[in-house]
Coordinates of C-alpha atoms and ligand atoms in Angstrom, one line a residue:
Chain C
M530 CA -35.1 22.0 -13.6
A531 CA -31.3 22.7 -13.5
R532 CA -29.7 22.4 -10.1
T533 CA -26.5 24.0 -8.9
L534 CA -23.5 22.0 -7.8
K535 CA -21.5 23.7 -4.9
L536 CA -18.2 23.2 -3.2
D537 CA -17.3 24.4 0.2
L538 CA -13.5 24.7 0.1
D539 CA -13.2 25.4 3.8
C540 CA -14.8 22.1 4.6
C541 CA -12.8 20.2 1.9
V542 CA -9.8 18.2 3.0
N543 CA -8.3 17.7 -0.5
A544 CA -9.0 14.0 -0.4
G545 CA -9.4 14.1 -4.2
E546 CA -12.2 11.6 -4.4
C547 CA -14.4 14.0 -6.4
Y548 CA -11.9 14.7 -9.2
Y549 CA -10.5 11.2 -9.5
N550 CA -13.9 9.7 -9.7
H551 CA -15.7 12.4 -11.6
P552 CA -13.2 14.2 -13.9
R553 CA -16.1 15.5 -15.9
L554 CA -17.4 17.6 -13.0
F555 CA -14.3 18.3 -11.0
A556 CA -10.6 19.1 -11.7
M557 CA -7.6 19.2 -9.4
E558 CA -5.7 22.4 -8.8
D559 CA -2.0 22.2 -8.2
D560 CA -2.5 22.5 -4.4
G561 CA -4.9 19.6 -4.4
A562 CA -8.0 21.6 -4.0
P563 CA -10.9 20.7 -6.3
R564 CA -12.4 23.1 -8.9
L565 CA -15.9 22.8 -10.4
L566 CA -16.0 22.2 -14.1
L567 CA -19.7 22.1 -14.2
T568 CA -22.1 24.0 -11.9
S569 CA -25.4 23.7 -13.6
I570 CA -26.6 20.1 -13.3
E571 CA -29.0 19.5 -16.2
T572 CA -29.0 16.0 -17.5
D573 CA -29.7 12.7 -15.7
D574 CA -26.1 11.7 -16.2
D575 CA -24.9 14.9 -14.6
L576 CA -27.2 14.3 -11.7
R577 CA -26.1 10.7 -11.2
E578 CA -22.5 11.7 -11.2
A579 CA -23.1 14.7 -8.8
E580 CA -24.9 12.5 -6.4
E581 CA -22.1 9.9 -6.5
A582 CA -19.5 12.6 -5.8
I583 CA -21.5 13.8 -2.8
E584 CA -21.5 10.2 -1.6
V585 CA -17.7 9.6 -2.0
C586 CA -16.6 12.9 -0.6
P587 CA -15.4 12.2 2.9
S588 CA -15.8 15.7 4.3
G589 CA -19.3 16.7 3.1
A590 CA -17.9 19.6 1.1
I591 CA -20.0 19.0 -2.0
S592 CA -23.7 19.9 -2.2
L593 CA -26.5 20.3 -4.7
E594 CA -29.0 23.1 -4.5
Chain J
M442 CA 40.7 22.9 -14.5
A443 CA 39.1 19.6 -15.2
T444 CA 40.9 17.7 -17.9
A445 CA 39.2 15.6 -20.5
E446 CA 40.3 12.6 -18.6
D447 CA 38.8 13.9 -15.3
K448 CA 35.5 14.5 -17.2
M449 CA 35.6 11.0 -18.6
R450 CA 36.2 9.6 -15.2
E451 CA 33.4 11.6 -13.7
F452 CA 31.1 10.5 -16.5
L453 CA 32.0 6.8 -15.9
R454 CA 31.5 7.2 -12.1
R455 CA 28.0 8.3 -12.7
Q456 CA 27.0 5.5 -15.0
I457 CA 24.6 2.9 -13.6
D458 CA 25.0 -0.7 -14.6
P459 CA 21.4 -2.0 -15.0
R460 CA 22.4 -5.3 -13.5
E461 CA 22.8 -3.5 -10.2
F462 CA 19.0 -3.8 -9.9
D463 CA 19.3 -7.6 -9.8
A464 CA 22.2 -7.7 -7.4
P465 CA 21.7 -8.9 -3.8
A466 CA 23.2 -5.7 -2.5
F467 CA 20.3 -3.8 -4.0
Q468 CA 17.7 -6.1 -2.6
K469 CA 19.3 -5.6 0.8
D470 CA 20.0 -1.9 0.7
P471 CA 18.6 -0.1 -2.2
F472 CA 19.1 3.4 -0.9
P473 CA 22.6 4.1 -2.2
L474 CA 21.5 3.3 -5.8
Y475 CA 18.3 5.4 -5.2
K476 CA 20.5 8.4 -4.4
R477 CA 22.6 7.9 -7.5
L478 CA 19.4 7.7 -9.6
R479 CA 17.9 10.8 -8.1
D480 CA 21.1 12.8 -8.4
D481 CA 22.5 11.7 -11.8
H482 CA 19.7 10.0 -13.6
P483 CA 16.3 11.4 -12.6
V484 CA 14.9 9.6 -15.6
Y485 CA 16.9 6.5 -16.1
H486 CA 16.6 4.4 -19.2
D487 CA 17.4 0.9 -18.3
R488 CA 18.2 -0.7 -21.7
F489 CA 19.0 -4.1 -20.2
H490 CA 15.6 -4.6 -18.7
N491 CA 14.0 -2.4 -21.3
R492 CA 12.3 0.0 -18.9
W493 CA 12.5 3.5 -17.5
V494 CA 12.9 4.5 -13.9
V495 CA 11.8 7.6 -12.0
S496 CA 13.0 8.3 -8.5
R497 CA 12.6 11.9 -7.3
Y498 CA 9.7 12.9 -5.1
W499 CA 8.0 15.2 -7.5
D500 CA 8.6 12.9 -10.5
V501 CA 7.0 10.0 -8.6
D502 CA 4.1 12.3 -7.8
S503 CA 3.7 13.3 -11.4
V504 CA 3.6 9.8 -12.7
F505 CA 1.1 8.7 -10.1
Q506 CA -1.1 11.8 -10.9
S507 CA -1.0 11.7 -14.7
S508 CA -3.7 9.1 -15.5
E509 CA -3.8 10.5 -19.0
A510 CA -0.2 9.7 -19.7
Y511 CA 0.3 6.4 -17.9
T512 CA -1.8 3.3 -17.2
R513 CA -1.5 0.5 -14.8
G514 CA -3.7 -1.6 -17.0
I515 CA -1.4 -4.4 -17.9
Y516 CA -4.3 -6.6 -18.9
E517 CA -6.5 -5.1 -21.6
E518 CA -10.1 -4.4 -20.5
D519 CA -11.6 -7.1 -22.8
G520 CA -9.5 -9.9 -21.5
P521 CA -8.4 -12.6 -21.7
Y522 CA -7.3 -13.4 -18.2
E523 CA -6.0 -16.7 -17.1
F524 CA -6.7 -16.4 -13.4
G525 CA -4.0 -17.8 -11.3
S526 CA -2.3 -19.9 -13.9
K527 CA 0.9 -17.9 -14.1
H528 CA 1.5 -16.8 -10.6
V529 CA 0.3 -17.4 -7.2
F530 CA -2.5 -14.9 -7.4
G531 CA -2.7 -14.4 -11.1
P532 CA -4.0 -11.3 -12.8
N533 CA -6.8 -9.7 -10.8
I534 CA -9.5 -7.4 -11.8
L535 CA -8.1 -4.3 -10.1
E536 CA -5.2 -4.3 -12.5
Y537 CA -7.4 -2.3 -14.9
G538 CA -6.2 1.1 -15.9
V539 CA -8.3 4.2 -15.9
G540 CA -11.9 4.0 -16.8
D541 CA -15.4 3.3 -15.7
R542 CA -14.7 -0.3 -15.0
H543 CA -11.9 0.5 -12.6
R544 CA -13.9 3.1 -10.8
W545 CA -16.8 0.8 -10.5
L546 CA -14.7 -2.0 -9.0
R547 CA -13.1 0.5 -6.7
N548 CA -16.4 1.9 -5.5
I549 CA -17.8 -1.5 -4.7
I550 CA -15.4 -2.0 -1.9
A551 CA -13.7 1.3 -1.3
G552 CA -16.4 2.4 1.2
Q553 CA -15.8 -0.7 3.2
F554 CA -12.4 0.3 4.5
V555 CA -13.0 4.0 5.5
G556 CA -15.3 6.1 7.7
Q557 CA -18.1 4.6 9.6
K558 CA -17.7 1.1 8.1
L559 CA -14.2 1.1 9.4
N560 CA -15.2 2.4 12.8
D561 CA -17.8 -0.3 13.1
F562 CA -15.0 -2.8 12.5
L563 CA -12.6 -1.5 15.1
P564 CA -13.9 -3.7 17.9
V565 CA -13.0 -6.8 15.8
I566 CA -9.6 -5.4 15.1
D567 CA -9.1 -4.8 18.8
M568 CA -10.4 -8.3 19.7
I569 CA -8.1 -10.1 17.3
A570 CA -5.0 -8.2 18.5
R571 CA -5.9 -9.1 22.1
E572 CA -6.4 -12.8 21.2
L573 CA -3.0 -13.0 19.6
I574 CA -1.3 -11.3 22.5
A575 CA -3.0 -13.7 24.9
R576 CA -1.4 -16.6 22.9
L577 CA 2.1 -15.3 23.4
G578 CA 3.6 -17.7 25.9
T579 CA 5.5 -16.8 29.1
G580 CA 7.7 -19.0 31.3
S581 CA 7.0 -19.9 35.0
D582 CA 9.0 -16.7 35.9
G583 CA 6.6 -14.7 33.8
K584 CA 9.3 -13.9 31.2
G585 CA 8.6 -14.4 27.6
G586 CA 10.0 -14.3 24.1
F587 CA 8.5 -14.6 20.7
E588 CA 9.1 -14.2 17.0
L589 CA 7.0 -11.3 15.9
V590 CA 6.6 -12.2 12.2
T591 CA 5.2 -15.8 12.6
E592 CA 3.5 -15.4 15.9
F593 CA 2.0 -12.0 15.6
S594 CA 2.3 -9.9 12.5
T595 CA 1.5 -12.5 9.8
Q596 CA -1.4 -13.7 11.9
F597 CA -3.1 -10.4 12.4
P598 CA -4.3 -8.6 9.3
I599 CA -5.3 -11.9 7.6
R600 CA -7.7 -12.7 10.5
V601 CA -9.1 -9.2 10.3
I602 CA -9.8 -9.5 6.5
S603 CA -11.2 -13.0 6.9
N604 CA -13.6 -11.6 9.4
M605 CA -14.6 -8.8 7.1
L606 CA -15.2 -11.2 4.3
G607 CA -17.5 -13.1 6.7
L608 CA -15.6 -16.4 6.7
P609 CA -16.4 -18.8 9.6
R610 CA -14.3 -18.0 12.6
E611 CA -13.6 -21.7 13.2
D612 CA -11.8 -21.9 9.8
E613 CA -9.6 -18.9 10.5
D614 CA -6.5 -21.0 11.4
R615 CA -6.7 -22.9 8.1
F616 CA -7.0 -19.5 6.3
V617 CA -3.9 -18.2 8.0
D618 CA -2.0 -21.4 7.0
W619 CA -3.0 -21.0 3.4
Y620 CA -2.2 -17.4 3.5
Q621 CA 1.3 -17.9 4.9
A622 CA 2.1 -20.5 2.2
L623 CA 0.8 -18.1 -0.5
I624 CA 2.9 -15.3 0.7
A625 CA 6.0 -17.4 1.0
G626 CA 5.3 -18.5 -2.5
L627 CA 5.2 -15.0 -3.7
G628 CA 8.3 -13.9 -1.9
F629 CA 10.7 -16.8 -2.2
G630 CA 9.8 -18.8 -5.3
G631 CA 11.1 -22.3 -5.9
E632 CA 9.6 -25.0 -3.8
H633 CA 7.7 -22.3 -1.9
L634 CA 6.0 -21.3 -5.1
A635 CA 4.7 -24.8 -5.7
R636 CA 3.4 -24.9 -2.1
G637 CA 1.9 -21.5 -2.5
I638 CA 0.0 -22.5 -5.6
A639 CA -1.2 -25.7 -3.9
A640 CA -2.5 -23.6 -0.9
R641 CA -4.2 -21.2 -3.3
N642 CA -6.0 -24.1 -5.0
E643 CA -7.1 -25.5 -1.7
M644 CA -8.3 -22.0 -0.6
W645 CA -10.2 -21.5 -3.8
E646 CA -11.9 -24.9 -3.5
Y647 CA -12.9 -24.0 0.0
L648 CA -14.3 -20.6 -1.1
E649 CA -16.4 -21.9 -4.0
P650 CA -19.3 -23.4 -2.1
L651 CA -19.1 -20.4 0.3
I652 CA -19.5 -18.1 -2.6
E653 CA -22.4 -20.1 -4.0
K654 CA -24.1 -20.0 -0.6
R655 CA -23.7 -16.2 -0.3
R656 CA -25.0 -15.8 -3.7
K657 CA -28.3 -17.4 -2.6
E658 CA -28.3 -15.9 0.9
P659 CA -26.4 -12.7 1.0
G660 CA -25.3 -11.2 4.3
E661 CA -23.9 -7.9 5.4
D662 CA -20.3 -9.1 4.8
L663 CA -17.8 -8.0 2.2
L664 CA -17.9 -11.2 0.3
S665 CA -21.7 -10.8 -0.2
R666 CA -21.2 -7.3 -1.4
I667 CA -18.6 -8.3 -3.9
I668 CA -20.8 -11.1 -5.2
A669 CA -23.9 -8.8 -5.5
A670 CA -22.1 -5.8 -7.1
E671 CA -23.3 -5.1 -10.6
L672 CA -22.4 -2.8 -13.5
D673 CA -24.6 -2.5 -16.5
G674 CA -26.5 -5.5 -15.3
K675 CA -23.4 -7.6 -15.2
R676 CA -21.9 -9.3 -12.1
M677 CA -18.5 -10.8 -11.5
S678 CA -17.8 -14.4 -12.5
M679 CA -16.7 -17.0 -10.0
E680 CA -13.1 -16.6 -11.3
E681 CA -13.3 -12.9 -10.9
I682 CA -14.6 -13.1 -7.4
K683 CA -11.9 -15.5 -6.3
G684 CA -9.3 -13.2 -7.9
F685 CA -10.7 -10.3 -6.0
V686 CA -10.5 -12.2 -2.7
A687 CA -6.8 -13.2 -3.5
L688 CA -6.1 -9.5 -4.2
L689 CA -7.5 -8.5 -0.9
L690 CA -5.3 -11.0 0.9
A691 CA -2.2 -9.8 -0.9
A692 CA -3.0 -6.1 -1.0
G693 CA -4.4 -5.9 2.5
G694 CA -2.8 -8.7 4.5
D695 CA 0.7 -9.1 3.4
T696 CA 1.4 -5.3 3.3
T697 CA -0.1 -4.6 6.7
D698 CA 1.7 -7.5 8.4
K699 CA 5.0 -6.3 7.0
A700 CA 4.2 -2.7 8.1
I701 CA 3.9 -3.9 11.7
A702 CA 7.2 -5.8 11.5
N703 CA 9.0 -2.7 10.0
M704 CA 7.6 -0.5 12.7
W705 CA 8.9 -2.7 15.4
Y706 CA 12.2 -3.2 13.7
H707 CA 12.9 0.5 13.5
M708 CA 11.8 1.1 17.1
L709 CA 13.9 -1.7 18.5
Y710 CA 17.0 -1.4 16.4
T711 CA 17.1 2.0 14.7
R712 CA 15.6 4.4 17.3
P713 CA 15.4 2.8 20.8
D714 CA 15.6 6.4 22.1
Q715 CA 12.3 7.2 20.3
F716 CA 10.8 3.9 21.3
A717 CA 11.1 5.0 24.9
A718 CA 9.0 8.0 24.0
V719 CA 6.4 5.9 22.2
Q720 CA 6.1 3.5 25.2
K721 CA 5.3 6.5 27.4
D722 CA 2.9 8.0 24.9
P723 CA 1.4 5.2 22.7
E724 CA -0.4 7.7 20.5
L725 CA 2.9 8.2 18.9
W726 CA 2.6 4.8 17.1
S727 CA 0.7 6.8 14.5
N728 CA 3.9 8.8 13.9
V729 CA 5.9 5.6 13.8
F730 CA 3.5 4.4 11.1
T731 CA 3.9 7.5 9.0
E732 CA 7.6 7.8 9.3
M733 CA 8.0 4.0 8.5
M734 CA 5.9 4.6 5.4
R735 CA 8.4 7.3 4.3
Y736 CA 11.7 5.9 5.5
D737 CA 11.3 2.2 4.7
P738 CA 7.8 1.5 3.3
V739 CA 6.7 -2.1 2.6
V740 CA 6.1 -1.4 -1.1
H741 CA 9.0 0.4 -2.9
M742 CA 8.0 0.2 -6.5
Q743 CA 4.9 0.4 -8.7
Q744 CA 4.8 0.0 -12.5
R745 CA 3.0 1.8 -15.3
R746 CA 2.9 1.8 -19.0
A747 CA 3.2 5.1 -20.9
T748 CA 0.2 5.8 -23.1
Q749 CA 1.9 8.7 -24.8
E750 CA 5.3 10.1 -25.4
I751 CA 6.5 11.9 -22.2
A752 CA 9.3 14.5 -22.0
M753 CA 10.8 14.6 -18.5
H754 CA 14.1 16.2 -17.5
D755 CA 16.4 15.6 -20.6
E756 CA 14.8 12.4 -21.7
V757 CA 11.8 11.4 -23.8
I758 CA 10.0 8.3 -22.6
P759 CA 8.4 6.7 -25.7
K760 CA 4.8 5.7 -25.9
G761 CA 4.3 2.1 -24.7
A762 CA 7.4 2.1 -22.5
I763 CA 7.3 0.4 -19.0
V764 CA 7.9 3.0 -16.3
L765 CA 9.0 1.9 -12.8
I766 CA 8.0 4.3 -10.1
Y767 CA 10.5 4.1 -7.2
L768 CA 8.4 5.6 -4.5
G769 CA 10.9 4.2 -2.0
A770 CA 13.5 6.5 -3.6
G771 CA 11.1 9.5 -3.8
N772 CA 10.6 9.2 0.0
R773 CA 14.3 9.8 0.6
D774 CA 14.6 12.8 -1.7
E775 CA 16.8 15.4 -0.1
R776 CA 15.0 18.0 -2.3
V777 CA 12.0 17.5 -0.2
F778 CA 12.9 16.1 3.3
K779 CA 15.7 17.3 5.6
D780 CA 18.1 14.6 6.6
P781 CA 16.1 12.1 4.6
D782 CA 18.2 9.1 5.8
T783 CA 17.3 9.7 9.5
F784 CA 14.4 7.9 10.9
D785 CA 12.6 10.5 13.0
I786 CA 9.0 10.2 14.3
F787 CA 9.1 13.9 15.3
R788 CA 10.0 15.3 11.9
D789 CA 8.2 18.6 11.1
D790 CA 8.6 18.4 7.3
L791 CA 6.3 15.4 6.8
H792 CA 2.5 15.4 6.9
M793 CA 2.0 13.1 9.9
G794 CA -1.8 12.5 9.9
R795 CA -4.0 10.4 7.7
E796 CA -3.1 10.2 4.0
N797 CA -5.3 11.2 1.1
R798 CA -5.7 10.4 -2.5
S799 CA -4.4 13.6 -3.8
G800 CA -1.2 13.7 -1.7
R801 CA -1.9 17.4 -1.0
Y802 CA -2.4 18.5 2.5
K803 CA -3.8 21.6 4.1
D804 CA -0.8 21.8 6.5
G805 CA 1.2 22.4 3.3
K806 CA 3.6 19.5 4.1
P807 CA 4.5 16.7 1.7
G808 CA 3.2 13.3 2.6
H809 CA 4.9 9.9 2.3
L810 CA 4.5 8.1 -1.0
G811 CA 4.0 4.7 0.5
F812 CA 0.4 4.3 -0.5
G813 CA 0.9 5.7 -4.0
M814 CA -1.6 8.4 -5.0
G815 CA -4.2 9.3 -7.6
Q816 CA -6.1 6.8 -9.6
H817 CA -4.8 3.6 -7.8
F818 CA -4.2 5.2 -4.4
C819 CA -4.3 2.4 -1.8
M820 CA -7.9 1.7 -0.8
G821 CA -6.9 0.3 2.5
Y822 CA -4.9 3.4 3.7
A823 CA -7.2 4.2 6.6
M824 CA -7.6 0.6 7.6
A825 CA -3.9 -0.3 7.4
R826 CA -3.0 2.6 9.7
Q827 CA -5.7 1.7 12.2
E828 CA -4.7 -2.0 12.2
A829 CA -1.1 -1.3 12.5
V830 CA -1.5 1.4 15.2
I831 CA -4.0 -0.8 17.3
A832 CA -1.8 -3.9 17.0
C833 CA 1.4 -2.0 18.0
T834 CA -0.3 -0.1 20.8
H835 CA -1.8 -3.2 22.4
L836 CA 1.5 -5.0 22.0
S837 CA 3.6 -2.3 23.6
N838 CA 1.1 -1.8 26.4
A839 CA 0.9 -5.6 27.1
L840 CA 4.7 -6.2 27.2
V841 CA 6.8 -5.0 30.1
N842 CA 10.3 -4.0 28.9
P843 CA 10.1 -5.4 25.3
R844 CA 13.6 -5.6 23.8
P845 CA 15.4 -7.3 20.9
K846 CA 16.5 -10.8 21.7
V847 CA 19.7 -10.5 19.6
E848 CA 21.9 -7.4 19.3
D849 CA 22.7 -7.9 15.6
H850 CA 19.9 -8.1 13.2
P851 CA 20.5 -8.7 9.5
G852 CA 18.0 -5.9 8.8
I853 CA 15.2 -5.3 6.5
S854 CA 15.4 -6.8 3.0
S855 CA 13.4 -7.8 0.1
P856 CA 13.4 -11.0 -2.0
S857 CA 13.1 -8.8 -5.1
I858 CA 12.4 -5.1 -5.0
D859 CA 12.5 -4.6 -8.8
S860 CA 9.8 -7.1 -9.4
G861 CA 7.7 -5.5 -6.7
G862 CA 8.9 -7.6 -3.8
F863 CA 7.9 -6.2 -0.4
R864 CA 10.6 -5.1 2.2
S865 CA 10.4 -6.4 5.7
P866 CA 12.5 -8.3 8.3
Q867 CA 12.3 -12.1 7.9
E868 CA 12.5 -12.6 11.6
L869 CA 12.2 -10.4 14.6
W870 CA 12.7 -11.9 18.0
I871 CA 11.4 -9.9 21.0
E872 CA 11.9 -10.6 24.7
F873 CA 10.0 -9.1 27.6
D874 CA 10.0 -9.3 31.4
R875 CA 6.3 -10.2 31.8
K876 CA 2.9 -9.3 30.6
A877 CA 1.4 -6.2 32.1
E878 CA -1.5 -6.4 34.5
G879 CA -4.7 -7.2 32.6
W880 CA -3.1 -8.9 29.6
Ligands
LIG553 C1 0.7 -0.7 5.1 C2 -0.1 -1.4 4.4 C3 -0.3 -1.1 2.9 C4 0.6 -0.6 2.0 C5 2.0 -0.3 2.1 C6 -0.2 -0.5 0.7 C7 0.4 -0.1 -0.5 C8 -0.3 0.2 -1.6 C9 0.1 0.9 -2.8 C10 1.5 1.5 -2.9 C11 -0.9 0.9 -3.7 C12 -0.8 1.6 -5.1 C13 -0.6 0.7 -6.2 C14 -0.4 1.5 -7.5 O1 -0.3 2.7 -7.5 O2 -0.2 0.9 -8.6 C15 -2.0 0.1 -3.1 C16 -3.2 -0.1 -3.8 C17 -4.2 -0.9 -3.2 N1 -4.3 -1.3 -1.9 FE1 -2.9 -1.0 -0.5 N2 -1.4 -1.0 0.9 C18 -1.6 -1.3 2.2 C19 -2.7 -1.8 2.9 C20 -3.9 -2.1 2.2 C21 -5.1 -2.7 2.8 C22 -5.3 -2.9 4.3 C23 -6.0 -2.9 1.8 C24 -7.4 -3.4 1.9 C25 -8.0 -3.9 2.8 C26 -5.4 -2.5 0.6 C27 -6.0 -2.6 -0.6 C28 -5.5 -2.0 -1.8 C29 -6.1 -2.1 -3.1 C30 -7.5 -2.8 -3.4 C31 -5.4 -1.4 -4.0 C32 -5.6 -1.2 -5.5 C33 -6.3 0.1 -5.7 C34 -6.6 0.5 -7.2 O3 -5.9 -0.1 -8.1 O4 -7.4 1.3 -7.4 N3 -4.1 -2.0 0.9 N4 -1.7 -0.2 -1.9
LIG554 S1 -13.9 14.7 -2.4 FE1 -14.6 16.3 -0.9 S2 -12.9 16.5 0.5 FE2 -12.1 15.5 -1.3 S3 -11.3 17.1 -2.7 FE3 -13.4 16.7 -3.3 S4 -14.6 18.1 -2.1 FE4 -12.6 18.1 -1.1

């Protein structure tokens, strides 16, 4: 079943770990904020990358629902 | 009206002779040339050394950020590497450009230097700083004097890293000796280089059985983690592990020790007035760190190779060209910082807190460029700051009335900036009245 990747921009500190490590899922805006490129997590690869991103994010701004 | 002759004179005045990069004057004080680069040649084609130079803040930012247009991978992913044969450290595995392998290698150890892992390590950092301060001698009258570089700063981060790696504490002094020989070899060449390589070989001989042992009985330490890390079922070879350890010593030890020396230099010689404020409120050491990383960072230059043709200002950098990123020049860009040539720990136009990989901050202020940014952003950013701030805070708390021993100091210099040499004072003698109560 597809899951949804979410970003909490208030919580995010622009650390950038998500978009440097997972450019398939996240992109960097000019102000350093991340933008989601993929919200619906369907394949195993997507899921692995999403979970890794959650792990590397220092502020807990990324979640999967 | 400007005559043709005036115009010609102006044109000639602006020209940069590429041999200036090799001149002692540049190694000693690169900032005047940086300014000419920023003002007159934001993209400078150095035909003599066959390379391109960027120097303005936002150009430095853009090269660091554009992983699709530049690579740091000087060694191709499929080898061959000749570890350590050419240089003291030799090529190391983190020299890879963009890609899964780089990310994998980064992620093996990146987590070790931030967050809770770093917090867990703070007591060790604290203990090592205290031990070194206890070693500083005082006379029968209580007065003391010491040379910061040999007696404190080059002793400190290497002991911290050797602890992280889980090396036996009783061998720490040997490790420090090897390390100092290695670093001298990197910086000064000649006979130092031969001694550096000999020290490296001794160190590697020492490490091999230890690596074998950890392979069989892994612990919680960093060395065990490096040994155990896997990608697609493959682990690092012995040579790769040793290269990794060497990288950590250079990237994490040599830089941080020089950072501490630069901080003290600027407090003692450049801003004794602000030093007084720091002694009253040691939390300001964190600002000293940040402003040092802007005004006079340890690392001034990083190198990339263009992977596509790049148009910038009025120039076109061809595919395959070597691009030097002068972050030390970007940090002094008057387009970004007010009075960029003033060292000021209270500046309000610089992000003073912890750095991050994107170089974008929610307070809207620009950060210093001293850790790079983007793909290869320094992995030790949080640790270096903690180490430097803890060491400097303890030292300034422990010493009553610390002051420079000599009035004139030759200043901060680099053996060779344009080949990536680090900038720091070679010596820094400090005197004090006595050690404070409890030290
Ligand atoms: C004040 C001290 C330090 C300074 C000035 C510094 C500076 C830098 C710079 C400028 C880079 C970027 C290189 C590039 O863009 O090509 C870098 C990368 C790196 N730093 Fe630091 N560093 C410091 C401390 C540390 C510490 C304490 C560690 C580790 C314990 C460390 C580990 C690394 C590593 C492993 C890289 C390579 C990252 C990669 O290629 O992905 N550094 N450092
Ligand atoms: S890793 Fe986390 S804190 Fe950093 S930019 Fe991404 S979401 Fe924000």
